[in-house]
Amino acid sequence: MCVELINTGTELLLGFTQNTHLPYLAAQLATRGLRITRQTTIGDDPAEMRATLTAAIQRADLILVTGGLGPTSDDITRDIVAEVLQRPLRLDNAVAETIRERFRKRGREMPKTNLVQAMVPEGATVLPNPNGTAPGLAIEHAGKNIFLLPGPPRELRPMFETYVLPRLSGAPVDCRIFRTASLPESQVEQLVAPALADLTGLELGYCARPGEVEVRIIGPRAAEAEPRVLAALGAHIFSTGHERMEDVVIRGLAGKTIATAESCTGGLIANRLTNVPGSSAVFLAGYVTYSNAAKIRDLGVREETLKKFGAVSEKVAREMAEGARQRAGTDYALSATGIAGPTGGTAEKPVGLVYIGLATPTSTHVQRHTLGFDRETFKFFVSQTALDMLRRELFS
Ligand code: ATP
Ligand code: MG
């Protein structure tokens, strides 16, 4: 089944409005086992609309067109669809009355221009719009289903769920995701690919983001593949759904406590942990110690250590984590000290160098990384790596 989505609106192409219909409709369609084959964004331009629609009708079984059903001169969807399908537009009195009534309720007379919204292509079914004046339209044409939906998300979404979704049949797309951390994309693939080599007809995808690689398997054999992926990736997986790294860590801490000692991340680790509801039960203190003086004063880092090894060093990361753990009286403490850049690097300690520490009740581990990111990505990556160190410790 070929599904095409046509999003109209010049504001989308100017970059003024983000096309939120695409992710929304993709997720909705997936609940019926449908996937968008092709998506096109076009401006409010008759020639583009004509060409795009004509081509889509050749290819697709299901076509969704969004936007351009309003009463203004740039709202052309209804007219062009009628023209391309060669179905004359007729005034639908019931629709006209509904729109008139909508205005009456607000103590206003319906402007004449709104009557165009009551024009319905021959043979089309009107989809009511309780949240706006523009009704949607459903058209069956040469065995294909075409739906015209209003642009505003608050109008499109209820209309889609109430009137379009029930007309679509099919079992949900079986899509499973596995989110891993602290492993490069290529290594994730090296672990996963051999484990699934003999499963034909499986769609396998990888999506790398800073601090995370997501593995996606789609298809009727996804259930069969799942245990294999779980086994192949093991502890590298931190989530198989919407749970974020910080959620997993807070869940894993249950009954144990944590403090943070942050330099280059500026409090981001603490911020992420405290974004999780209920974190107050486990997160006791976060120290943002940007200067050497603060590291000494608030964490008890030794002056000699700073002098001998520098603030960005394995030893300082260790003393930061141990100091925070001791001063806050927690079971665990995370620390980070590094050079986020773009300035401040030396030959010996380049931009991107970072030490991340984890103090536990029994020992302290420090990881050294050299990262090549912009400042904000660097901070996120370091916070992700720190949280992942703790996660692995908690779930080992
Ligand atoms: P209206 O009756 O409001 O004119 P319409 O069907 O003609 O409805 P548009 O004029 O195209 O819709 O868009 C109305 C609003 O919806 C605008 O604010 C627009 O930015 C927003 N919108 C349109 N398409 C999208 C989209 N794909 N994603 C997010 N917002 C959108
Ligand atoms: Mg528009």
Coordinates of C-alpha atoms and ligand atoms in Angstrom, one line a residue:
M1 CA 0.0 0.0 0.0
C2 CA 1.4 3.3 -1.1
V3 CA 0.7 6.2 1.1
E4 CA 1.5 9.8 0.2
L5 CA 1.3 12.9 2.3
I6 CA 1.2 16.3 0.8
N7 CA 1.7 19.2 3.2
T8 CA 0.8 22.6 1.8
G9 CA 1.6 26.0 3.1
T10 CA 4.2 28.5 2.0
E11 CA 5.0 29.2 5.7
L12 CA 6.4 25.6 5.9
L13 CA 8.8 26.2 3.1
L14 CA 9.9 29.6 4.4
G15 CA 10.9 27.8 7.6
F16 CA 8.4 29.9 9.7
T17 CA 6.3 26.9 10.7
Q18 CA 7.6 23.4 11.5
N19 CA 5.7 20.6 9.8
T20 CA 4.3 18.8 12.8
H21 CA 1.7 17.0 10.6
L22 CA 4.4 14.6 9.3
P23 CA 5.5 13.1 12.7
Y24 CA 1.9 13.1 14.0
L25 CA 0.4 11.5 10.9
A26 CA 3.2 9.0 10.6
A27 CA 2.6 7.8 14.2
Q28 CA -1.1 7.6 13.7
L29 CA -0.9 5.7 10.4
A30 CA 1.5 3.3 12.1
T31 CA -1.3 2.2 14.4
R32 CA -3.0 0.9 11.3
G33 CA 0.0 -0.8 9.8
L34 CA 0.5 2.0 7.3
R35 CA 3.7 3.9 6.5
I36 CA 4.2 7.0 4.5
T37 CA 5.9 6.1 1.3
R38 CA 6.5 9.7 0.2
Q39 CA 6.0 13.1 1.7
T40 CA 6.0 16.4 -0.2
T41 CA 5.8 19.9 1.1
I42 CA 4.6 22.5 -1.3
G43 CA 3.8 26.2 -1.1
D44 CA 0.4 27.7 -1.7
D45 CA 1.0 27.5 -5.4
P46 CA -1.6 26.2 -7.9
A47 CA 0.9 24.9 -10.5
E48 CA 2.9 23.0 -7.8
M49 CA -0.3 21.6 -6.2
R50 CA -1.6 20.5 -9.6
A51 CA 1.6 18.7 -10.5
T52 CA 2.1 17.1 -7.1
L53 CA -1.4 15.9 -6.9
T54 CA -1.4 14.5 -10.4
A55 CA 1.7 12.6 -9.8
A56 CA 0.5 11.3 -6.4
I57 CA -2.7 10.0 -7.9
Q58 CA -0.6 7.9 -10.4
R59 CA 1.3 6.3 -7.6
A60 CA -0.5 6.2 -4.3
D61 CA -3.5 4.2 -2.9
L62 CA -4.0 6.7 0.0
I63 CA -3.3 10.4 -0.3
L64 CA -3.5 12.8 2.6
V65 CA -3.4 16.6 1.8
T66 CA -3.1 19.1 4.6
G67 CA -3.8 22.8 4.7
G68 CA -5.2 25.3 2.3
L69 CA -8.9 24.7 3.1
G70 CA -9.3 28.2 4.6
P71 CA -11.4 31.0 3.1
T72 CA -8.5 33.2 2.0
S73 CA -7.1 33.6 -1.5
D74 CA -4.0 31.4 -0.7
D75 CA -6.3 28.5 0.2
I76 CA -6.4 26.6 -3.0
T77 CA -6.5 22.9 -2.1
R78 CA -10.2 22.4 -2.6
D79 CA -10.2 24.1 -6.0
I80 CA -7.2 22.3 -7.4
V81 CA -8.3 18.9 -6.2
A82 CA -11.7 19.4 -7.8
E83 CA -10.0 20.4 -11.0
V84 CA -7.5 17.5 -11.1
L85 CA -10.1 14.9 -10.3
Q86 CA -12.6 16.7 -12.7
R87 CA -15.3 16.8 -10.1
P88 CA -17.3 20.0 -10.1
L89 CA -17.6 21.9 -6.9
R90 CA -21.1 22.3 -5.5
L91 CA -22.3 24.3 -2.6
D92 CA -23.3 22.0 0.3
N93 CA -26.1 23.8 2.1
A94 CA -25.7 21.8 5.3
V95 CA -22.0 22.7 5.5
A96 CA -22.8 26.4 4.8
E97 CA -25.4 26.4 7.6
T98 CA -22.9 24.8 10.0
I99 CA -20.3 27.5 9.2
R100 CA -23.0 30.2 9.5
E101 CA -24.1 28.8 12.8
R102 CA -20.5 28.9 14.1
F103 CA -20.3 32.6 13.4
R104 CA -23.8 33.2 14.8
K105 CA -22.7 31.6 18.1
R106 CA -19.9 34.1 18.3
G107 CA -22.3 37.0 17.6
R108 CA -21.0 37.5 14.1
E109 CA -22.3 37.4 10.6
M110 CA -20.5 34.9 8.3
P111 CA -18.3 36.7 5.8
K112 CA -19.3 35.8 2.2
T113 CA -15.7 34.6 1.6
N114 CA -16.3 31.7 4.0
L115 CA -18.9 30.2 1.7
V116 CA -16.0 28.7 -0.4
Q117 CA -15.5 26.4 2.6
A118 CA -18.9 24.9 1.9
M119 CA -18.0 24.0 -1.7
V120 CA -17.7 20.2 -2.0
P121 CA -16.3 18.3 -5.0
E122 CA -18.9 16.0 -6.5
G123 CA -19.0 12.6 -4.7
A124 CA -16.9 13.8 -1.8
T125 CA -17.8 13.1 1.9
V126 CA -17.7 16.0 4.3
L127 CA -15.6 15.5 7.5
P128 CA -17.0 17.7 10.2
N129 CA -14.6 20.2 11.9
P130 CA -15.8 21.0 15.4
N131 CA -12.7 23.1 16.0
G132 CA -12.8 25.4 12.9
T133 CA -14.7 26.5 9.9
A134 CA -13.0 24.4 7.3
P135 CA -14.5 20.9 6.9
G136 CA -12.3 18.1 5.8
L137 CA -13.1 16.1 2.7
A138 CA -12.9 12.4 1.9
I139 CA -12.9 11.4 -1.8
E140 CA -12.8 8.0 -3.4
H141 CA -11.3 8.2 -6.8
A142 CA -10.5 5.3 -9.1
G143 CA -10.0 3.0 -6.1
K144 CA -7.9 5.4 -4.2
N145 CA -8.7 7.3 -1.1
I146 CA -8.0 11.0 -0.8
F147 CA -8.4 13.0 2.4
L148 CA -8.2 16.7 2.5
L149 CA -7.5 18.0 6.1
P150 CA -7.3 21.5 7.6
G151 CA -3.9 23.1 8.3
P152 CA -4.2 24.0 12.0
P153 CA -3.0 21.0 14.1
R154 CA -5.8 21.5 16.7
E155 CA -8.3 21.0 13.8
L156 CA -6.5 18.3 11.9
R157 CA -5.7 16.0 14.8
P158 CA -9.3 15.5 16.2
M159 CA -10.6 15.2 12.6
F160 CA -8.0 12.6 11.7
E161 CA -8.6 10.5 14.8
T162 CA -12.4 10.7 14.6
Y163 CA -13.1 10.5 10.9
V164 CA -10.1 9.2 9.0
L165 CA -8.5 6.6 11.2
P166 CA -11.7 4.5 11.6
R167 CA -11.8 4.3 7.7
L168 CA -8.3 2.7 7.6
S169 CA -7.9 -0.9 8.5
G170 CA -4.8 -2.9 9.4
A171 CA -2.7 -4.2 12.3
P172 CA -0.1 -1.8 13.8
V173 CA 3.4 -1.7 12.3
D174 CA 5.6 -3.8 14.6
C175 CA 8.5 -1.5 15.3
R176 CA 10.9 -2.0 18.2
I177 CA 13.7 0.2 19.3
F178 CA 16.8 -0.3 21.4
R179 CA 18.6 2.7 22.6
T180 CA 22.3 2.2 23.4
A181 CA 24.9 4.5 24.9
S182 CA 28.7 4.7 25.1
L183 CA 29.2 2.7 21.9
P184 CA 29.9 4.1 18.4
E185 CA 27.4 3.4 15.6
S186 CA 29.7 1.1 13.7
Q187 CA 30.3 -1.1 16.8
V188 CA 26.6 -1.3 17.5
E189 CA 26.1 -2.6 13.9
Q190 CA 28.9 -5.1 14.3
L191 CA 27.1 -6.6 17.3
V192 CA 23.6 -6.5 15.8
A193 CA 24.0 -7.4 12.2
P194 CA 25.4 -10.9 12.6
A195 CA 22.7 -11.8 15.2
L196 CA 20.0 -11.0 12.6
A197 CA 21.7 -12.1 9.4
D198 CA 19.4 -15.1 8.8
L199 CA 16.1 -13.2 9.5
T200 CA 14.9 -12.2 6.1
G201 CA 12.3 -9.5 5.5
L202 CA 13.3 -7.6 8.5
E203 CA 13.9 -3.9 8.2
L204 CA 16.9 -2.8 10.3
G205 CA 17.9 0.8 10.9
Y206 CA 20.4 2.7 13.0
C207 CA 20.0 6.3 14.1
A208 CA 23.0 8.0 15.8
R209 CA 22.5 11.0 18.0
P210 CA 25.0 12.6 20.4
G211 CA 25.5 10.1 23.2
E212 CA 23.1 7.6 21.8
V213 CA 22.7 5.1 19.0
E214 CA 19.2 3.8 18.4
V215 CA 18.6 0.4 16.7
R216 CA 15.2 0.0 15.0
I217 CA 13.7 -3.2 13.7
I218 CA 10.5 -3.2 11.8
G219 CA 8.4 -5.9 10.3
P220 CA 6.4 -9.0 11.1
R221 CA 9.5 -10.8 12.4
A222 CA 10.4 -8.0 14.8
A223 CA 9.2 -10.1 17.7
E224 CA 11.5 -12.9 16.7
A225 CA 14.4 -10.5 16.3
E226 CA 13.9 -8.8 19.7
P227 CA 15.5 -11.4 22.0
R228 CA 18.5 -11.6 19.6
V229 CA 19.1 -7.8 19.7
L230 CA 18.7 -7.8 23.5
A231 CA 21.3 -10.6 23.8
A232 CA 23.7 -9.0 21.3
L233 CA 23.7 -5.6 22.8
G234 CA 23.1 -6.6 26.5
A235 CA 24.1 -3.9 29.0
H236 CA 24.7 -1.4 26.2
I237 CA 20.9 -0.9 25.9
F238 CA 19.6 1.7 28.3
S239 CA 16.1 1.9 27.0
T240 CA 13.7 0.1 24.7
G241 CA 11.1 2.9 24.6
H242 CA 10.6 6.5 25.6
E243 CA 12.5 6.2 28.9
R244 CA 15.4 8.6 28.9
M245 CA 18.8 7.9 30.4
E246 CA 18.1 10.1 33.4
D247 CA 14.8 8.2 34.0
V248 CA 16.6 4.9 34.0
V249 CA 19.3 6.1 36.4
I250 CA 16.8 7.5 38.9
R251 CA 14.9 4.2 38.7
G252 CA 18.1 2.3 39.2
L253 CA 19.1 4.4 42.2
A254 CA 15.9 3.4 44.2
G255 CA 16.9 3.6 47.8
K256 CA 20.5 4.7 47.1
T257 CA 21.6 8.3 46.8
I258 CA 23.7 10.4 44.4
A259 CA 25.6 13.8 44.3
T260 CA 27.2 15.5 41.4
A261 CA 30.5 17.5 41.1
E262 CA 30.5 19.3 37.8
S263 CA 33.0 21.6 36.2
C264 CA 32.7 21.6 32.3
T265 CA 29.0 20.4 32.3
G266 CA 28.0 23.4 34.4
G267 CA 25.3 21.5 36.3
L268 CA 23.8 19.7 33.3
I269 CA 24.1 16.3 35.0
A270 CA 22.2 17.6 38.0
N271 CA 19.7 19.3 35.7
R272 CA 18.9 16.1 33.9
L273 CA 18.6 14.1 37.0
T274 CA 16.3 16.7 38.6
N275 CA 14.1 16.7 35.5
V276 CA 12.9 13.3 36.6
P277 CA 9.8 13.4 38.9
G278 CA 10.7 11.9 42.3
S279 CA 14.4 12.6 42.0
S280 CA 14.5 14.4 45.4
A281 CA 14.4 11.0 47.0
V282 CA 17.8 10.1 45.6
F283 CA 19.5 13.2 44.4
L284 CA 21.0 15.0 47.4
A285 CA 23.4 17.7 46.2
G286 CA 24.9 19.1 43.0
Y287 CA 28.2 21.1 43.2
V288 CA 29.0 23.3 40.2
T289 CA 32.7 24.0 40.8
Y290 CA 34.0 25.9 37.8
S291 CA 37.1 27.5 39.4
N292 CA 40.0 25.8 41.1
A293 CA 39.1 27.7 44.3
A294 CA 35.6 26.2 44.3
K295 CA 36.9 22.7 43.7
I296 CA 39.2 23.1 46.7
R297 CA 36.6 24.8 48.9
D298 CA 33.4 22.8 48.1
L299 CA 34.8 19.4 47.2
G300 CA 38.1 19.2 49.1
V301 CA 40.2 18.8 46.0
R302 CA 43.8 19.1 47.0
E303 CA 45.7 22.2 45.9
E304 CA 48.8 20.0 45.2
T305 CA 46.7 17.8 42.9
L306 CA 45.5 20.8 40.9
K307 CA 49.0 22.2 40.7
K308 CA 50.7 19.0 39.7
F309 CA 48.1 17.6 37.3
G310 CA 45.9 20.6 36.3
A311 CA 42.1 20.9 36.8
V312 CA 41.5 18.7 33.7
S313 CA 43.0 15.5 34.9
E314 CA 42.2 12.0 36.0
K315 CA 43.3 12.8 39.6
V316 CA 41.1 15.9 39.9
A317 CA 38.1 14.0 38.5
R318 CA 38.7 11.4 41.1
E319 CA 39.0 13.8 44.0
M320 CA 35.9 15.7 42.8
A321 CA 33.8 12.6 42.8
E322 CA 35.1 11.3 46.1
G323 CA 34.8 14.8 47.7
A324 CA 31.2 15.2 46.6
R325 CA 30.3 11.7 47.8
Q326 CA 31.8 12.4 51.1
R327 CA 30.5 15.9 51.7
A328 CA 27.0 15.1 50.5
G329 CA 27.0 11.7 52.3
T330 CA 25.7 9.8 49.3
D331 CA 26.2 6.3 48.0
Y332 CA 27.4 7.5 44.6
A333 CA 28.9 10.7 43.1
L334 CA 29.6 11.7 39.5
S335 CA 32.1 14.2 38.4
A336 CA 33.2 15.9 35.2
T337 CA 36.1 18.1 34.3
G338 CA 37.1 19.0 30.8
I339 CA 37.7 21.5 28.1
A340 CA 34.5 22.3 26.2
G341 CA 36.2 24.7 23.8
P342 CA 36.3 26.3 21.4
T343 CA 39.1 28.0 23.2
G344 CA 41.3 27.0 26.2
G345 CA 43.0 24.0 24.7
T346 CA 46.8 23.3 24.7
A347 CA 48.9 20.8 22.8
E348 CA 49.0 18.6 25.9
K349 CA 45.3 19.1 26.8
P350 CA 43.3 19.7 23.6
V351 CA 39.8 21.1 23.4
G352 CA 37.4 18.2 23.8
L353 CA 39.5 16.4 26.5
V354 CA 37.4 15.4 29.5
Y355 CA 37.6 13.2 32.5
I356 CA 34.4 11.7 34.0
G357 CA 34.5 10.2 37.4
L358 CA 32.2 7.9 39.3
A359 CA 32.7 7.3 43.1
T360 CA 30.9 4.2 44.5
P361 CA 30.8 2.8 48.0
T362 CA 33.7 0.5 47.0
S363 CA 35.8 2.3 44.4
T364 CA 36.2 5.2 42.1
H365 CA 36.5 4.9 38.3
V366 CA 37.5 7.6 35.9
Q367 CA 37.0 7.6 32.1
R368 CA 39.0 9.8 29.7
H369 CA 37.6 10.9 26.4
T370 CA 38.7 13.3 23.6
L371 CA 35.5 14.6 21.9
G372 CA 35.1 16.6 18.8
F373 CA 31.9 18.5 19.4
D374 CA 30.6 22.1 19.7
R375 CA 30.2 23.4 23.3
E376 CA 26.6 22.4 23.9
T377 CA 26.9 18.9 22.3
F378 CA 30.1 18.4 24.3
K379 CA 28.2 19.1 27.6
F380 CA 25.4 16.8 26.6
F381 CA 27.7 14.0 25.6
V382 CA 29.7 14.3 28.8
S383 CA 26.5 14.3 30.9
Q384 CA 25.2 11.3 29.0
T385 CA 28.4 9.4 29.4
A386 CA 28.5 10.2 33.2
L387 CA 24.9 9.0 33.6
D388 CA 25.7 5.9 31.6
M389 CA 28.6 5.0 33.8
L390 CA 26.3 5.2 36.8
R391 CA 23.6 3.2 35.0
R392 CA 26.0 0.4 34.2
E393 CA 27.2 0.3 37.8
L394 CA 23.6 0.2 39.1
F395 CA 22.4 -2.5 36.8
S396 CA 25.5 -4.7 36.8
Ligands
ATP1 P1 -7.6 27.9 7.9 O1 -9.0 27.8 8.0 O2 -7.0 28.2 9.3 O3 -7.1 28.9 6.9 P2 -6.3 25.9 6.4 O4 -6.7 24.5 6.1 O5 -6.3 26.8 5.2 O6 -7.1 26.4 7.5 P3 -3.6 26.8 6.6 O7 -4.1 28.2 6.3 O8 -2.8 26.2 5.6 O9 -4.8 25.9 6.9 O10 -2.9 26.8 8.0 C1 -3.5 27.3 9.2 C2 -2.5 27.2 10.3 O11 -2.0 25.9 10.5 C3 -1.3 28.1 10.2 O12 -0.9 28.6 11.4 C4 -0.2 27.1 9.8 O13 1.1 27.5 10.1 C5 -0.6 25.8 10.5 N1 -0.1 24.7 9.7 C6 -0.4 24.4 8.5 N2 0.2 23.3 8.1 C7 1.0 22.9 9.1 C8 1.9 21.8 9.3 N3 2.1 20.9 8.3 N4 2.4 21.7 10.5 C9 2.2 22.5 11.5 N5 1.3 23.6 11.4 C10 0.7 23.8 10.2
MG2 MG -2.5 28.0 4.1

